[in-house]
Each structure stands twice: as C-alpha cells, then as structure tokens.
Amino acid sequence: MTKITTRTVEYPADGLTMIGHLALPAGADRRPAVLLGPEGMGLSDVERGRAEALAELGYVTLAFDLHGGRYLSDPEAMLARCMPLLASPDRMRGIGHAALDVLRAEPRTDPDRIAAVGYGTGGAVGLELGRDGVNLRAIATVNALTTGRPGEAARMRCPVWAGVGSEDPIMPPAQRSAFTAEMQAAGVDWRLVVYGGALHAFHHPPVDHPVVPGVGYHARHAQRAWRDVVDLLAECLTTTS
C-alpha cells in the first residue's frame, strides 16, 4: 500500500521566508486540496499531523507558516506579532495568497477544488481570502470569528463553517454576534457551532509553555470539531477520482 508523502516547502510572505508542511495523498492523480492555517503561536507538529491526516483522507494539504519558521511559545511575543497582523486584512491576505500559490503550484492539486481550514490566526487568514473573492470551495475556522471590512464578505463564494467554545473569552458572544451578522448580511451560506464549556483553542492539545488566559484543551470537543471539519470537506470537496 502506497503511503502519503510529505515535504517542507519554503516561500516568501510578509517579508519573511515561510516554511510550510506539504502532505500528499497516495497515488499520482490530481486531488482536492486544503490550505491549513495554524493558531497564533505558529506552525507546529499539531498542524503538521492534521495535514497528514487530511492527506490520508485524499486531500493535498499545505499547513502554512505565519512567522518565518518560528513557533512563538512566549505569549507576549505571540501577541506582539499577531495583533498587528490581525488588524491588517491586507497582510493576512498576503500570507494567505502566498501559501495558496504554493498549494496551487503542486501538480497533485486540483486548483478548482480547494478549501481553507484554519485555527485562530490561521482561520482569520482563511476568512480574509474568502473576503478577497478567492475561489474556494469551503472555509472552516475554529476560534477565529473575525469580522472584515464593510461589504467585503459579500465576495465570499463558498460555505463558511465556524466553531467556537462557549466560554472563550477571546471570542465572546458579542464577537460571535458581529461575525454571524456580517455573514448573514452578505448572504453567505454560514454555520456556527458553539461547543459548550470549551475555552479558546479547545482543539489544541496541551502545550508545555505559558499560554494567554482563557485557553484550554477540551478533548471531547476537539474530536467533535475535527469531525465537523472533515464532514464539511466531504460535503464541499469531492474526494473520488
């Protein structure tokens, strides 16, 4: 049985040399593809593992980088990098487009069947690609209910799925309401799943470094959110040859 293959890819974005993780399904045919974005700390083995799991399901997957190969384990360093980034839709789009170009350039990728899946800051990047009118088949975001510039959500061309913990202080009910109001006003096919009792980054296994307050792992909901994302991809990306 042929197994998936992986390789590291370097590409420029945001004035940095980004280091992504590309996972390819078995075989040689063109496949639907997923652009996978990490939490604000940056690309880690968690996202690399998810990229490989998606490749096992038949998707060409690029887990993209946010910080030029760095993983920002210090919360202050992470916030100092991510807060200005989250405040700049154009910078987020630049990071997203650069990674998307790499994914599209992969010969195994079917350029007409690409979805974006992101967590935290990586999810915000995916949403900005949608607001920029990129031809995506689906956008899934966990912990990233970020709103965009007025009117730009109307350019979204695909279903949007969002997941959030009910006790997430970083994405509180007011932010949920603003996000869903934006999606509804734009006529987007949107869904929001609120996972009861979960904090911010509930999907991410515990880490051995400090985190910002309000962050915590919820194993049961992490599994549920993963299944919800996989179901969205199955709905919106045809995985048969």
PDB file of C-alpha atoms in Angstrom, residues 6 9 14-15 18 35 58 61-62 72 99 104 118 124 133 151 180 187 227 230 238:
ATOM      1  CA  THR A   6       5.420  14.906   2.965  1.00  0.00           C
ATOM      2  CA  VAL A   9       8.315  23.990   1.323  1.00  0.00           C
ATOM      3  CA  ASP A  14       5.094  39.130   4.806  1.00  0.00           C
ATOM      4  CA  GLY A  15       8.779  39.928   4.400  1.00  0.00           C
ATOM      5  CA  MET A  18       7.915  30.901   5.376  1.00  0.00           C
ATOM      6  CA  LEU A  35      -4.931  25.134   2.904  1.00  0.00           C
ATOM      7  CA  GLY A  58      -7.250  12.047  -0.002  1.00  0.00           C
ATOM      8  CA  THR A  61      -2.765  19.660   2.198  1.00  0.00           C
ATOM      9  CA  LEU A  62      -0.424  22.552   2.904  1.00  0.00           C
ATOM     10  CA  LEU A  72       6.143  31.750  19.317  1.00  0.00           C
ATOM     11  CA  ALA A  99       0.618  29.891   0.658  1.00  0.00           C
ATOM     12  CA  ARG A 104      -1.868  25.592  -6.473  1.00  0.00           C
ATOM     13  CA  GLY A 118      -7.760  27.465   9.940  1.00  0.00           C
ATOM     14  CA  ALA A 124      -8.597  34.623  10.178  1.00  0.00           C
ATOM     15  CA  GLY A 133     -13.050  36.761  -3.523  1.00  0.00           C
ATOM     16  CA  GLY A 151     -19.172  44.896   2.493  1.00  0.00           C
ATOM     17  CA  THR A 180     -22.790  35.988  12.187  1.00  0.00           C
ATOM     18  CA  GLY A 187     -25.781  36.263   2.033  1.00  0.00           C
ATOM     19  CA  ARG A 227     -15.213  15.543  12.678  1.00  0.00           C
ATOM     20  CA  VAL A 230     -13.912  16.619   7.939  1.00  0.00           C
ATOM     21  CA  THR A 238     -15.380  15.521  -3.913  1.00  0.00           C
TER      22      THR A 238
END
